[in-house]
Tab-separated table of C-alpha atoms in Angstrom:
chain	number	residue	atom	x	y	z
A	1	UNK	CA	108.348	123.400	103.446
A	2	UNK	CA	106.576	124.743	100.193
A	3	UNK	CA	102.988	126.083	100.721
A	4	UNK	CA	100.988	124.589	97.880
A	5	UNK	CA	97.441	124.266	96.976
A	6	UNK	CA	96.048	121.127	97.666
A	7	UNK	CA	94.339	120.623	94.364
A	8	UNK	CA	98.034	120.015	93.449
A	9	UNK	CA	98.319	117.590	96.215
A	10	UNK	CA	95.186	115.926	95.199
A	11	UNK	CA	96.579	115.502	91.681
A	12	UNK	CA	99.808	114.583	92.422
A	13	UNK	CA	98.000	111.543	94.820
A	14	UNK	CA	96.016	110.587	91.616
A	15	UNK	CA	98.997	110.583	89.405
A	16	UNK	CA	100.423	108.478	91.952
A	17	UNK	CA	97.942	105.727	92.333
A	18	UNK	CA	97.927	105.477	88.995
A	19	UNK	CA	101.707	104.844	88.534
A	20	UNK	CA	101.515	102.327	91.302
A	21	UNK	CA	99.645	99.911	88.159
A	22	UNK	CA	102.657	100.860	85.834
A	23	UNK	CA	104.864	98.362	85.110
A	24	UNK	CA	108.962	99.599	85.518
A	25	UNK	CA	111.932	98.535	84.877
A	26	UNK	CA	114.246	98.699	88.246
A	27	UNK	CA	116.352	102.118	87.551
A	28	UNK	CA	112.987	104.172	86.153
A	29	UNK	CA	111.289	102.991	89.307
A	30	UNK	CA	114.326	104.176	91.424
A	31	UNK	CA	114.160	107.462	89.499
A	32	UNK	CA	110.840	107.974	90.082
A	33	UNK	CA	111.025	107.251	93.837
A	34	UNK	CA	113.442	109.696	93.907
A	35	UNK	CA	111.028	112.092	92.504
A	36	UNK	CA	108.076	111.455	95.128
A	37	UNK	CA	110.690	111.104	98.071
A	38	UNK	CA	111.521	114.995	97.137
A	39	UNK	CA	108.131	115.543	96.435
A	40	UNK	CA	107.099	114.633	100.381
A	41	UNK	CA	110.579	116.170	101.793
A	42	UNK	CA	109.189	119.397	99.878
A	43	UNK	CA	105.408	118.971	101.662
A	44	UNK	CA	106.151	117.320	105.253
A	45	UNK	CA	109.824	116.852	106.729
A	46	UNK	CA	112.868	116.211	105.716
A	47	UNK	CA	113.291	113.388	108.978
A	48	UNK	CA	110.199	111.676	107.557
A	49	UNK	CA	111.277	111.063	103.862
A	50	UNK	CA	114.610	110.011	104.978
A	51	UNK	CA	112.775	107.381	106.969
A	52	UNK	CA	110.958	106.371	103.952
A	53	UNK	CA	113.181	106.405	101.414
A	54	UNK	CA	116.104	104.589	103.820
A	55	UNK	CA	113.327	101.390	103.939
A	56	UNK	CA	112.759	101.831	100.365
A	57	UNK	CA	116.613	101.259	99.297
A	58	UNK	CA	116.970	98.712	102.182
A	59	UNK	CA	114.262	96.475	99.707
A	60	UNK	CA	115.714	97.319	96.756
A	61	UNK	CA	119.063	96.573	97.392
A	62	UNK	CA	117.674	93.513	98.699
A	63	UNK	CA	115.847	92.632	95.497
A	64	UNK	CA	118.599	93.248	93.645
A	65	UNK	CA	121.614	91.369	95.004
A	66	UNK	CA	120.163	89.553	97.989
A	67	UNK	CA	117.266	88.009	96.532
A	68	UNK	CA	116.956	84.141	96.324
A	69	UNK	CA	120.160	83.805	98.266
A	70	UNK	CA	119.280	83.374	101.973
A	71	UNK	CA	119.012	79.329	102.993
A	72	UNK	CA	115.355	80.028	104.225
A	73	UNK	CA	112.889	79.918	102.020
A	74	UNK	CA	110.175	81.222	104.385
A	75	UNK	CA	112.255	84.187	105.203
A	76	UNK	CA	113.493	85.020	101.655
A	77	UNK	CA	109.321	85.125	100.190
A	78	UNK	CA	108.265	87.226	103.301
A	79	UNK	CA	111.013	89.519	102.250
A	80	UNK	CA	110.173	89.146	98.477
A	81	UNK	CA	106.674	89.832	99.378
A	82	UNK	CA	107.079	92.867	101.712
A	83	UNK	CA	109.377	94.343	98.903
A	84	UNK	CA	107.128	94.109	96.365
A	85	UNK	CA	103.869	95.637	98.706
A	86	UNK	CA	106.697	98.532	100.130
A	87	UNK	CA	107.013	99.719	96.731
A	88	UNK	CA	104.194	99.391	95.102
A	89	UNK	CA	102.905	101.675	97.473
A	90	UNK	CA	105.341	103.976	97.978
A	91	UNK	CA	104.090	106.315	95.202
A	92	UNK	CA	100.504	106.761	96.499
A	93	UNK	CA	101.878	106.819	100.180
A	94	UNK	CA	104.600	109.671	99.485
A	95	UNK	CA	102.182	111.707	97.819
A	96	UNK	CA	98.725	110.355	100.545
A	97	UNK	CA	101.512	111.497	103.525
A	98	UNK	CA	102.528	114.609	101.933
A	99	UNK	CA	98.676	115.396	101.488
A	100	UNK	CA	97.589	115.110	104.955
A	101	UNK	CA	100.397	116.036	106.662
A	102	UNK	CA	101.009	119.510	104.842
A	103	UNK	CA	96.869	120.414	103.675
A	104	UNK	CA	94.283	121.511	106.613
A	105	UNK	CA	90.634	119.535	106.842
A	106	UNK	CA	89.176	123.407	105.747
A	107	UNK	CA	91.120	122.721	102.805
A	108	UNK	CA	89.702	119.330	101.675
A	109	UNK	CA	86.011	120.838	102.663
A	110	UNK	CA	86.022	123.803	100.851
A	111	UNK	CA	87.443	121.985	97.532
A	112	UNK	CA	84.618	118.870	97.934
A	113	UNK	CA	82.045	121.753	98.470
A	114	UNK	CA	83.652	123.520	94.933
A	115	UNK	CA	82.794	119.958	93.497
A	116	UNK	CA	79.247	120.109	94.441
A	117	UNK	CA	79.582	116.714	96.448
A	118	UNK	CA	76.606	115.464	98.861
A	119	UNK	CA	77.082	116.595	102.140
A	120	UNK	CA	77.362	113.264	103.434
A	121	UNK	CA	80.288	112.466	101.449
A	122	UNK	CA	81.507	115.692	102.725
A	123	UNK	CA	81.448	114.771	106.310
A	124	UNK	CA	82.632	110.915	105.392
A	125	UNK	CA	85.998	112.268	103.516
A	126	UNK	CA	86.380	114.656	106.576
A	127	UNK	CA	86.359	112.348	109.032
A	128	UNK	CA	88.510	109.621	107.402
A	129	UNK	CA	91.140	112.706	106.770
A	130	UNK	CA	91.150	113.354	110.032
A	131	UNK	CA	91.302	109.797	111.118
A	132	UNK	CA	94.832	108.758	110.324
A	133	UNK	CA	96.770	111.050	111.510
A	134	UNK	CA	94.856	111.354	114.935
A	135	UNK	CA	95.252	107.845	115.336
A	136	UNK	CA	99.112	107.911	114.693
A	137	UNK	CA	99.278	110.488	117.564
A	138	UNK	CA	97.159	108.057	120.052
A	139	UNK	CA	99.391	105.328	118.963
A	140	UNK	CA	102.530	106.898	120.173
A	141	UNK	CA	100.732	108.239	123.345
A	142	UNK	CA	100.068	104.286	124.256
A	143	UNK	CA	103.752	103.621	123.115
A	144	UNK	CA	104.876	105.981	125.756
A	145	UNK	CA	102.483	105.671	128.192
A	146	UNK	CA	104.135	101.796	128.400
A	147	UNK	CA	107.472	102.856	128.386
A	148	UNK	CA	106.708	104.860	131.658
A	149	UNK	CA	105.760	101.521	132.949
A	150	UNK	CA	109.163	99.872	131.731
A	151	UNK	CA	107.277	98.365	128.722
A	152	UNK	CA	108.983	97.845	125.161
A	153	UNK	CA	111.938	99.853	126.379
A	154	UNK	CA	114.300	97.679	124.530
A	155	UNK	CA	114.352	97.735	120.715
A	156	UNK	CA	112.814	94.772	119.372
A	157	UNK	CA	111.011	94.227	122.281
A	158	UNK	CA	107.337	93.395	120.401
A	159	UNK	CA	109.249	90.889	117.529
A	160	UNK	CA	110.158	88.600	120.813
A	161	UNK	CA	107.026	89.040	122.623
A	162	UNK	CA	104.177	88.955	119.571
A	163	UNK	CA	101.421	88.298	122.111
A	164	UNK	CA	102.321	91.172	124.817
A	165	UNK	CA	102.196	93.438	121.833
A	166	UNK	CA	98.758	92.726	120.990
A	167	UNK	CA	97.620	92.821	124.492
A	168	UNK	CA	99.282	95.990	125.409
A	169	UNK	CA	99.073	97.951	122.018
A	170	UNK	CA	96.921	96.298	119.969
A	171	UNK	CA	93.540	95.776	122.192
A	172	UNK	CA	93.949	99.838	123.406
A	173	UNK	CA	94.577	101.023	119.833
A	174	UNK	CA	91.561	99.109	118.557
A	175	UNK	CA	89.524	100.667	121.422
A	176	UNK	CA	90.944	104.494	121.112
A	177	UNK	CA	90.010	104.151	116.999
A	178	UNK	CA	86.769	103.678	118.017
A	179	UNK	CA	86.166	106.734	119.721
A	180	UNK	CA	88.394	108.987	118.049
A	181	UNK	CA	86.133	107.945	115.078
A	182	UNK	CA	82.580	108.590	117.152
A	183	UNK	CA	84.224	111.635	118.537
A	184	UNK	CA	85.652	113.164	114.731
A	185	UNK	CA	81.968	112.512	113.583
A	186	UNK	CA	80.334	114.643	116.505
A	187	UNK	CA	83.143	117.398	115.643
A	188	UNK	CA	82.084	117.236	111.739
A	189	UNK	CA	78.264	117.829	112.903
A	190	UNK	CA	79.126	120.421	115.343
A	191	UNK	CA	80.958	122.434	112.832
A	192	UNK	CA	77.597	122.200	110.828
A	193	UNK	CA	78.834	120.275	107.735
A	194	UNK	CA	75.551	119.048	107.852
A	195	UNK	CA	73.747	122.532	107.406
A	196	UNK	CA	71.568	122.476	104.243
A	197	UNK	CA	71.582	126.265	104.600
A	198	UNK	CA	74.547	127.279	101.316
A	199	UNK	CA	77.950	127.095	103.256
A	200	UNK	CA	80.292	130.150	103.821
A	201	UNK	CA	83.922	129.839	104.571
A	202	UNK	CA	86.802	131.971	105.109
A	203	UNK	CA	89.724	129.396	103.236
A	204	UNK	CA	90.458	130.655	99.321
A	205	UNK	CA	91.724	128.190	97.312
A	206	UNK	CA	94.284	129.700	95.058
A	207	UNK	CA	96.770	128.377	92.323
A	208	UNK	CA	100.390	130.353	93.031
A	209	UNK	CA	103.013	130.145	90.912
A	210	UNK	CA	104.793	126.903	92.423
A	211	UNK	CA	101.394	125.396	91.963
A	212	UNK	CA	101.439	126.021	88.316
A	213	UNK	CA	104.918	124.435	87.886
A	214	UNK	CA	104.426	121.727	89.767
A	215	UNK	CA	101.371	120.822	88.409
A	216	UNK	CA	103.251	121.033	84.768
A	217	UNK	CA	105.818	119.120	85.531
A	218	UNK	CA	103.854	116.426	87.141
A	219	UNK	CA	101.569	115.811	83.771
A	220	UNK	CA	104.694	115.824	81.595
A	221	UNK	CA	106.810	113.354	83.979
A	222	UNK	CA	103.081	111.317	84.103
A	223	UNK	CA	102.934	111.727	80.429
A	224	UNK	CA	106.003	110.642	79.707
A	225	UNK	CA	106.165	107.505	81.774
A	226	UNK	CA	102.461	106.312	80.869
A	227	UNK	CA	103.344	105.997	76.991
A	228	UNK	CA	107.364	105.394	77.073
A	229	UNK	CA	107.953	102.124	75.175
C-alpha cells in the first residue's frame, strides 16, 4: 500500500465523478477501469479490487456477448440495468473506497479546516466519513452473529428466503445505523469540532513525491479523455 496525501485522493474522487458523465466507447472504458482498479489495489487491498474488478468483467462480458440473448426478458433488462449502474459507478466507487479506506478522519478535518469551511460542515463531512465504513463492520457483525445461530449458512441462502433477510438483517441494520450515527455525532462534539476557539492539530498535510506524480498523471489521463474526439 502507497501512503499518499489525501488531497490526491480527493482529486482523484473528483476526476472520477466526473468521468462517470463521459460517454466511452467499450475498450477506453475497459482501459480506464483498469486504471482505477490499480488505482484502489495501490490505496486499500489487493483482495478487495480483485473483488471489484472480477464483478466488473462478469457485466461486461455480459454486455458484450450475452446481451439480448437469454429467453427472459425480465431477467435480461435487470441484468442490462445492473450493468449499466455497476459501471457507471465504478469510477467514483474505486476512487470513494480507496479514499476512506486508506485516509484517517484527522485527515479529512484538517484539509476542510485548510479550506476555511463552517464548522458545521466540518462535523457533517466527519460524521458521514465515518459512517460507511462503521456500518460495513456492524453489518458483518449481524451476518455472523446469525451464522452462530445456523442462519444464512448456506450460500444463497437470502435470494431464496427475501423476507427472512429483511427480518433478520435488514430491521437490525436499520436500527444499528441509527445509533452508530447519534453515537459518531456525540464523538465529533466530544473531540471539540465544535470549539470556536482557532483549532490546533498535530496531522501535516504534505505533498511527497508519489503525490506529485500521481497527481500529474491523473490531469493528463483526465485531460486527455475529456477532449479526445
Amino acid at each position: 500500500m502507497i501512503k499518499l496525501d489525501i488531497r490526491v485522493k480527493i482529486l482523484i474522487l473528483i476526476i472520477a465523478n466526473i468521468l462517470m458523465f463521459k460517454m466511452m466507447s467499450l475498450n477506453l472504458h475497459l482501459i480506464v477501469a483498469i486504471v482505477f482498479t490499480l488505482y484502489l489495489g495501490i490505496t486499500s487491498n489487493a483482495r478487495r479490487m480483485i473483488n471489484f474488478f472480477l464483478i466488473y468483467m462478469f457485466f461486461t462480458i455480459y454486455e458484450m456477448y450475452f446481451s439480448h440473448t437469454i429467453t427472459g426478458k425480465v431477467i435480461d433488462s435487470f441484468l442490462l440495468l445492473t450493468t449499466l449502474m455497476y459501471k457507471t459507478l465504478y469510477f467514483p466507487l474505486c476512487a470513494g473506497v480507496g479514499l476512506v479506506s486508506s485516509s484517517k478522519v484527522s485527515e479529512l478535518i484538517c484539509f476542510l479546516r485548510k479550506l476555511r469551511l463552517p464548522k458545521k460542515v466540518i462535523i457533517v463531512l466527519a460524521v458521514l466519513y465515518r459512517f460507511f465504513p462503521v456500518l460495513m463492520t456492524d453489518y458483518k457483525l449481524i451476518r455472523n452473529s446469525l451464522r452462530m445461530k445456523g442462519i444464512g449458512v448456506s450460500r444463497g441462502y437470502y435470494l431464496l428466503h427475501p423476507f427472512k433477510f429483511f427480518e433478520y438483517v435488514f430491521v437490525p441494520y436499520v436500527i444499528t445505523s441509527t445509533n452508530i450515527a447519534n453515537e459518531l455525532s456525540v464523538s465529533c462534539l466530544c473531540r471539540g469540532l465544535d470549539n470556536e476557539e482557532i483549532p490546533t492539530s498535530y496531522i501535516k498535510l504534505k505533498f511527497r513525491t508519489q503525490d506529485y506524480i500521481l497527481m500529474v498523471l491523473a490531469i493528463i489521463g483526465f485531460s486527455y479523455i475529456m477532449f479526445m474526439r
